[in-house]
Amino acid sequence: MNPSAQPRPLRAGGDGPLVAFVHGMEDGWESWMPLAERLPAGWRAVALDLPWRSGNDYRWRHTTAADWVGRGLAALDEPVAVLVGHSLGATAVLGLLAGPQAPATAPDARAVLLAPFYRPPEVPVSWAVFERCRREFDAIVTQGLGPRLGPRAALLDPDLRELIVAKMVERIGPIGFLTLFEHFLATAELPLGSVRTPALVLAGKADPCLAGGRAEALARRMPAATVRIRPHYDHFCHVAQAADVAGELLGFVADPAWEETSA
């Protein structure tokens, strides 16, 4: 499978803001449909079909996820007004915003980061951190069964659920996990204080990506970010809580100062 970053239209024909969505690892551009359908009339939306899509072979990993998102945005006919990322996609957007080259966004653009992962600089690169991330990876794969299976997920026998998760983890393999882990490690080096694009960061208490004080650390180091941890969100809130996320997105786009920055 050749790596690529292709825009896929979700909503067209209006004259409202252009929104670009960036999916997470082992996900796909179609996962943004529940959220895109809740945008106001006239808004336009595209989803980047990125090389870490479901079933990929990780040949893309020699280029950073942020660079791949930059390529996808550069392929659009106009700068985006709102850039929305999830999981690895959100972390890629974070890296793009903090990078040396400005992304292809409008001057007054907003960013919405759903369940990004972040390593504060004071968190060491240790075997204990590696093992914790490995456990968190399994937990995220388990949470992903809900969006993938829909109502059938609640009917799964626990033993069958464990078997499915084990097979998914095995298919992704060590290269996939190590690619994700390397992107997680690199977030500690991002100059987040230099980001000027207002960003809304949303995650759930049940989501391990910003657990253990990482949300608070991100809020401290990134003044441009409003960080919110919602008790009822999970890692896949853009699907499971699409209506709530859409409301938060629209409130933030209308007024980036709608809430004080906190975690």
mmCIF file of C-alpha atoms in Angstrom:
data_model
loop_
_atom_site.group_PDB
_atom_site.id
_atom_site.type_symbol
_atom_site.label_atom_id
_atom_site.label_comp_id
_atom_site.label_asym_id
_atom_site.label_seq_id
_atom_site.Cartn_x
_atom_site.Cartn_y
_atom_site.Cartn_z
ATOM 1 C CA MET A 1 0.000 0.000 0.000
ATOM 2 C CA ASN A 2 1.620 3.239 -1.145
ATOM 3 C CA PRO A 3 1.578 6.078 1.419
ATOM 4 C CA SER A 4 -0.605 9.019 0.448
ATOM 5 C CA ALA A 5 -2.524 11.945 1.922
ATOM 6 C CA GLN A 6 -5.631 12.612 -0.132
ATOM 7 C CA PRO A 7 -8.531 14.977 0.662
ATOM 8 C CA ARG A 8 -11.955 13.309 0.594
ATOM 9 C CA PRO A 9 -15.017 15.576 0.365
ATOM 10 C CA LEU A 10 -17.603 15.206 3.129
ATOM 11 C CA ARG A 11 -19.731 18.304 2.526
ATOM 12 C CA ALA A 12 -19.566 20.698 -0.409
ATOM 13 C CA GLY A 13 -21.538 23.416 -2.124
ATOM 14 C CA GLY A 14 -21.851 25.977 0.645
ATOM 15 C CA ASP A 15 -20.122 29.274 1.265
ATOM 16 C CA GLY A 16 -19.377 28.735 4.960
ATOM 17 C CA PRO A 17 -16.078 27.858 6.639
ATOM 18 C CA LEU A 18 -14.003 24.976 5.333
ATOM 19 C CA VAL A 19 -13.281 22.291 7.935
ATOM 20 C CA ALA A 20 -10.546 19.668 7.484
ATOM 21 C CA PHE A 21 -10.601 16.455 9.533
ATOM 22 C CA VAL A 22 -7.526 14.336 10.333
ATOM 23 C CA HIS A 23 -8.197 10.733 11.419
ATOM 24 C CA GLY A 24 -6.301 8.631 13.941
ATOM 25 C CA MET A 25 -4.140 5.555 13.508
ATOM 26 C CA GLU A 26 -5.860 2.454 12.125
ATOM 27 C CA ASP A 27 -8.953 4.546 11.432
ATOM 28 C CA GLY A 28 -10.314 6.095 8.246
ATOM 29 C CA TRP A 29 -11.630 9.313 6.787
ATOM 30 C CA GLU A 30 -15.204 7.952 6.834
ATOM 31 C CA SER A 31 -15.196 7.984 10.662
ATOM 32 C CA TRP A 32 -15.747 11.750 10.552
ATOM 33 C CA MET A 33 -19.212 11.481 8.993
ATOM 34 C CA PRO A 34 -21.152 11.591 12.326
ATOM 35 C CA LEU A 35 -19.428 14.854 13.243
ATOM 36 C CA ALA A 36 -19.510 16.398 9.756
ATOM 37 C CA GLU A 37 -23.255 15.787 9.522
ATOM 38 C CA ARG A 38 -23.759 18.015 12.584
ATOM 39 C CA LEU A 39 -22.044 21.066 11.131
ATOM 40 C CA PRO A 40 -24.283 24.044 10.280
ATOM 41 C CA ALA A 41 -25.845 24.396 6.838
ATOM 42 C CA GLY A 42 -23.430 25.937 4.368
ATOM 43 C CA TRP A 43 -20.285 24.698 6.084
ATOM 44 C CA ARG A 44 -17.948 22.662 3.903
ATOM 45 C CA ALA A 45 -15.886 19.722 5.098
ATOM 46 C CA VAL A 46 -13.107 17.484 3.826
ATOM 47 C CA ALA A 47 -11.381 14.560 5.519
ATOM 48 C CA LEU A 48 -7.756 13.730 4.811
ATOM 49 C CA ASP A 49 -7.271 10.081 3.877
ATOM 50 C CA LEU A 50 -3.895 9.536 5.515
ATOM 51 C CA PRO A 51 -1.344 6.709 5.252
ATOM 52 C CA TRP A 52 -1.947 5.470 8.808
ATOM 53 C CA ARG A 53 -5.443 4.389 7.718
ATOM 54 C CA SER A 54 -6.777 1.007 8.812
ATOM 55 C CA GLY A 55 -4.768 -1.900 7.441
ATOM 56 C CA ASN A 56 -1.694 0.120 6.459
ATOM 57 C CA ASP A 57 1.822 -1.352 6.363
ATOM 58 C CA TYR A 58 3.538 1.588 8.161
ATOM 59 C CA ARG A 59 5.833 2.376 5.246
ATOM 60 C CA TRP A 60 4.865 6.001 5.861
ATOM 61 C CA ARG A 61 6.618 6.112 9.250
ATOM 62 C CA HIS A 62 9.888 7.566 7.929
ATOM 63 C CA THR A 63 8.015 10.843 7.451
ATOM 64 C CA THR A 64 6.375 12.419 10.493
ATOM 65 C CA ALA A 65 2.612 12.437 10.817
ATOM 66 C CA ALA A 66 2.711 16.259 10.930
ATOM 67 C CA ASP A 67 4.435 16.356 7.536
ATOM 68 C CA TRP A 68 1.802 14.050 6.059
ATOM 69 C CA VAL A 69 -0.978 16.335 7.308
ATOM 70 C CA GLY A 70 0.864 19.303 5.828
ATOM 71 C CA ARG A 71 0.926 17.551 2.454
ATOM 72 C CA GLY A 72 -2.788 16.849 2.645
ATOM 73 C CA LEU A 73 -3.633 20.461 3.482
ATOM 74 C CA ALA A 74 -1.387 21.721 0.685
ATOM 75 C CA ALA A 75 -3.453 19.662 -1.787
ATOM 76 C CA LEU A 76 -6.611 21.654 -0.981
ATOM 77 C CA ASP A 77 -7.795 24.515 -3.160
ATOM 78 C CA GLU A 78 -7.993 26.954 -0.234
ATOM 79 C CA PRO A 79 -6.761 27.318 3.349
ATOM 80 C CA VAL A 80 -8.941 25.679 5.995
ATOM 81 C CA ALA A 81 -10.741 27.689 8.666
ATOM 82 C CA VAL A 82 -11.026 24.834 11.173
ATOM 83 C CA LEU A 83 -8.564 21.946 11.505
ATOM 84 C CA VAL A 84 -9.810 18.965 13.532
ATOM 85 C CA GLY A 85 -7.682 15.968 14.473
ATOM 86 C CA HIS A 86 -8.212 12.789 16.469
ATOM 87 C CA SER A 87 -5.620 10.714 18.367
ATOM 88 C CA LEU A 88 -2.498 10.404 16.176
ATOM 89 C CA GLY A 89 -4.188 12.869 13.816
ATOM 90 C CA ALA A 90 -4.619 15.351 16.678
ATOM 91 C CA THR A 91 -0.989 14.865 17.694
ATOM 92 C CA ALA A 92 0.025 15.445 14.071
ATOM 93 C CA VAL A 93 -1.964 18.702 14.013
ATOM 94 C CA LEU A 94 -0.269 19.704 17.275
ATOM 95 C CA GLY A 95 3.133 19.089 15.697
ATOM 96 C CA LEU A 96 2.142 21.019 12.588
ATOM 97 C CA LEU A 97 0.987 24.035 14.592
ATOM 98 C CA ALA A 98 4.218 24.035 16.606
ATOM 99 C CA GLY A 99 6.444 23.434 13.591
ATOM 100 C CA PRO A 100 8.701 25.887 11.792
ATOM 101 C CA GLN A 101 6.477 26.111 8.724
ATOM 102 C CA ALA A 102 2.970 27.548 9.035
ATOM 103 C CA PRO A 103 0.260 25.074 7.968
ATOM 104 C CA ALA A 104 -2.046 25.807 5.035
ATOM 105 C CA THR A 105 -4.776 27.370 7.173
ATOM 106 C CA ALA A 106 -6.581 30.708 7.114
ATOM 107 C CA PRO A 107 -5.038 33.544 9.193
ATOM 108 C CA ASP A 108 -7.848 33.318 11.767
ATOM 109 C CA ALA A 109 -7.999 29.507 11.770
ATOM 110 C CA ARG A 110 -8.972 27.426 14.789
ATOM 111 C CA ALA A 111 -7.836 23.924 15.728
ATOM 112 C CA VAL A 112 -9.740 21.243 17.626
ATOM 113 C CA LEU A 113 -7.671 18.365 19.011
ATOM 114 C CA LEU A 114 -9.626 15.299 20.119
ATOM 115 C CA ALA A 115 -7.801 12.838 22.388
ATOM 116 C CA PRO A 116 -4.244 13.784 21.430
ATOM 117 C CA PHE A 117 -1.362 12.157 23.242
ATOM 118 C CA TYR A 118 1.342 14.229 24.903
ATOM 119 C CA ARG A 119 4.506 13.530 26.893
ATOM 120 C CA PRO A 120 5.508 16.342 29.252
ATOM 121 C CA PRO A 121 9.290 16.924 29.155
ATOM 122 C CA GLU A 122 9.619 15.859 32.775
ATOM 123 C CA VAL A 123 8.281 12.372 31.991
ATOM 124 C CA PRO A 124 11.377 10.216 31.362
ATOM 125 C CA VAL A 125 11.914 7.847 28.478
ATOM 126 C CA SER A 126 12.022 4.720 30.609
ATOM 127 C CA TRP A 127 10.963 1.094 30.453
ATOM 128 C CA ALA A 128 8.200 1.891 32.947
ATOM 129 C CA VAL A 129 6.799 4.540 30.598
ATOM 130 C CA PHE A 130 7.138 2.141 27.671
ATOM 131 C CA GLU A 131 5.214 -0.588 29.498
ATOM 132 C CA ARG A 132 2.520 1.852 30.609
ATOM 133 C CA CYS A 133 2.055 3.067 27.037
ATOM 134 C CA ARG A 134 1.847 -0.520 25.873
ATOM 135 C CA ARG A 135 -1.017 -1.161 28.316
ATOM 136 C CA GLU A 136 -2.727 2.090 27.289
ATOM 137 C CA PHE A 137 -2.457 1.036 23.657
ATOM 138 C CA ASP A 138 -4.429 -2.138 24.396
ATOM 139 C CA ALA A 139 -7.030 -0.087 26.295
ATOM 140 C CA ILE A 140 -7.503 2.244 23.331
ATOM 141 C CA VAL A 141 -7.873 -0.691 20.925
ATOM 142 C CA THR A 142 -10.537 -2.091 23.260
ATOM 143 C CA GLN A 143 -12.418 1.232 23.311
ATOM 144 C CA GLY A 144 -12.308 1.226 19.515
ATOM 145 C CA LEU A 145 -14.537 -1.838 19.313
ATOM 146 C CA GLY A 146 -17.585 0.318 20.087
ATOM 147 C CA PRO A 147 -17.338 2.558 16.994
ATOM 148 C CA ARG A 148 -16.286 -0.376 14.820
ATOM 149 C CA LEU A 149 -19.041 -2.803 15.848
ATOM 150 C CA GLY A 150 -21.849 -0.418 16.831
ATOM 151 C CA PRO A 151 -24.658 -1.987 18.930
ATOM 152 C CA ARG A 152 -23.089 -5.429 18.503
ATOM 153 C CA ALA A 153 -20.205 -4.404 20.789
ATOM 154 C CA ALA A 154 -22.465 -4.503 23.868
ATOM 155 C CA LEU A 155 -23.450 -8.091 23.080
ATOM 156 C CA LEU A 156 -19.900 -9.444 22.854
ATOM 157 C CA ASP A 157 -18.891 -12.213 25.212
ATOM 158 C CA PRO A 158 -15.923 -10.956 27.322
ATOM 159 C CA ASP A 159 -13.696 -13.786 26.126
ATOM 160 C CA LEU A 160 -14.544 -13.016 22.516
ATOM 161 C CA ARG A 161 -13.849 -9.319 23.132
ATOM 162 C CA GLU A 162 -10.373 -10.171 24.445
ATOM 163 C CA LEU A 163 -9.729 -12.400 21.440
ATOM 164 C CA ILE A 164 -10.740 -9.672 18.979
ATOM 165 C CA VAL A 165 -8.544 -7.104 20.737
ATOM 166 C CA ALA A 166 -5.598 -9.520 20.760
ATOM 167 C CA LYS A 167 -5.989 -10.146 17.017
ATOM 168 C CA MET A 168 -6.188 -6.406 16.286
ATOM 169 C CA VAL A 169 -3.081 -5.707 18.359
ATOM 170 C CA GLU A 170 -1.264 -8.581 16.662
ATOM 171 C CA ARG A 171 -2.183 -7.272 13.213
ATOM 172 C CA ILE A 172 -0.941 -3.752 14.010
ATOM 173 C CA GLY A 173 2.228 -5.332 15.323
ATOM 174 C CA PRO A 174 5.313 -3.915 17.006
ATOM 175 C CA ILE A 175 6.127 -1.564 14.125
ATOM 176 C CA GLY A 176 2.729 0.096 14.458
ATOM 177 C CA PHE A 177 3.023 0.474 18.217
ATOM 178 C CA LEU A 178 6.615 1.737 18.032
ATOM 179 C CA THR A 179 5.599 4.295 15.400
ATOM 180 C CA LEU A 180 2.923 5.593 17.743
ATOM 181 C CA PHE A 181 5.310 5.523 20.711
ATOM 182 C CA GLU A 182 7.953 7.515 18.837
ATOM 183 C CA HIS A 183 5.398 10.209 17.986
ATOM 184 C CA PHE A 184 4.365 10.281 21.646
ATOM 185 C CA LEU A 185 7.986 10.745 22.754
ATOM 186 C CA ALA A 186 8.548 13.541 20.244
ATOM 187 C CA THR A 187 5.722 15.681 21.643
ATOM 188 C CA ALA A 188 7.951 16.588 24.625
ATOM 189 C CA GLU A 189 10.200 18.547 22.246
ATOM 190 C CA LEU A 190 7.453 20.638 20.627
ATOM 191 C CA PRO A 191 7.716 24.402 21.284
ATOM 192 C CA LEU A 192 4.081 24.628 22.352
ATOM 193 C CA GLY A 193 4.509 28.117 23.765
ATOM 194 C CA SER A 194 5.083 29.421 20.252
ATOM 195 C CA VAL A 195 1.715 28.193 18.913
ATOM 196 C CA ARG A 196 -0.531 31.118 18.002
ATOM 197 C CA THR A 197 -3.509 29.243 16.549
ATOM 198 C CA PRO A 198 -6.280 29.010 19.171
ATOM 199 C CA ALA A 199 -6.867 25.341 19.916
ATOM 200 C CA LEU A 200 -9.525 23.424 21.802
ATOM 201 C CA VAL A 201 -8.295 20.148 23.300
ATOM 202 C CA LEU A 202 -11.000 17.638 24.242
ATOM 203 C CA ALA A 203 -10.530 14.252 25.888
ATOM 204 C CA GLY A 204 -12.327 11.957 28.308
ATOM 205 C CA LYS A 205 -11.516 10.736 31.796
ATOM 206 C CA ALA A 206 -11.652 7.167 30.510
ATOM 207 C CA ASP A 207 -9.124 7.992 27.787
ATOM 208 C CA PRO A 208 -5.498 7.243 28.761
ATOM 209 C CA CYS A 209 -3.949 9.658 26.242
ATOM 210 C CA LEU A 210 -3.970 12.704 28.560
ATOM 211 C CA ALA A 211 -4.240 10.893 31.896
ATOM 212 C CA GLY A 212 -1.861 11.166 34.830
ATOM 213 C CA GLY A 213 -1.396 14.924 34.787
ATOM 214 C CA ARG A 214 -0.609 15.143 31.073
ATOM 215 C CA ALA A 215 -3.677 17.303 30.370
ATOM 216 C CA GLU A 216 -2.627 19.821 32.998
ATOM 217 C CA ALA A 217 0.935 19.851 31.660
ATOM 218 C CA LEU A 218 -0.301 20.480 28.124
ATOM 219 C CA ALA A 219 -2.481 23.367 29.300
ATOM 220 C CA ARG A 220 0.472 24.954 31.139
ATOM 221 C CA ARG A 221 2.858 24.707 28.205
ATOM 222 C CA MET A 222 0.435 25.758 25.465
ATOM 223 C CA PRO A 223 -1.197 29.105 26.282
ATOM 224 C CA ALA A 224 -3.116 29.041 23.000
ATOM 225 C CA ALA A 225 -4.966 25.898 24.089
ATOM 226 C CA THR A 226 -8.189 25.452 26.007
ATOM 227 C CA VAL A 227 -7.989 21.955 27.516
ATOM 228 C CA ARG A 228 -11.174 20.196 28.593
ATOM 229 C CA ILE A 229 -11.511 16.713 30.099
ATOM 230 C CA ARG A 230 -15.103 15.490 29.905
ATOM 231 C CA PRO A 231 -16.205 12.663 32.219
ATOM 232 C CA HIS A 232 -18.475 10.998 29.637
ATOM 233 C CA TYR A 233 -16.087 11.097 26.653
ATOM 234 C CA ASP A 234 -13.998 8.129 25.586
ATOM 235 C CA HIS A 235 -11.101 7.985 23.141
ATOM 236 C CA PHE A 236 -13.486 7.873 20.187
ATOM 237 C CA CYS A 237 -15.668 10.788 21.265
ATOM 238 C CA HIS A 238 -15.896 12.106 17.690
ATOM 239 C CA VAL A 239 -18.108 9.077 16.976
ATOM 240 C CA ALA A 240 -19.654 8.060 20.305
ATOM 241 C CA GLN A 241 -20.344 11.638 21.473
ATOM 242 C CA ALA A 242 -20.536 13.339 18.075
ATOM 243 C CA ALA A 243 -23.383 15.698 18.997
ATOM 244 C CA ASP A 244 -21.580 16.929 22.127
ATOM 245 C CA VAL A 245 -18.283 17.355 20.302
ATOM 246 C CA ALA A 246 -19.999 19.277 17.500
ATOM 247 C CA GLY A 247 -21.525 21.652 20.051
ATOM 248 C CA GLU A 248 -18.157 22.259 21.684
ATOM 249 C CA LEU A 249 -16.474 22.770 18.323
ATOM 250 C CA LEU A 250 -19.058 25.313 17.194
ATOM 251 C CA GLY A 251 -18.924 27.195 20.492
ATOM 252 C CA PHE A 252 -15.151 27.424 20.289
ATOM 253 C CA VAL A 253 -15.089 28.516 16.649
ATOM 254 C CA ALA A 254 -17.644 31.236 17.377
ATOM 255 C CA ASP A 255 -15.626 32.517 20.355
ATOM 256 C CA PRO A 256 -12.214 31.001 21.232
ATOM 257 C CA ALA A 257 -12.490 32.640 24.681
ATOM 258 C CA TRP A 258 -15.804 30.950 25.454
ATOM 259 C CA GLU A 259 -14.202 29.228 28.464
ATOM 260 C CA GLU A 260 -11.063 29.892 30.478
ATOM 261 C CA THR A 261 -8.137 27.600 29.758
ATOM 262 C CA SER A 262 -7.976 24.786 32.269
ATOM 263 C CA ALA A 263 -7.771 21.032 32.508
#
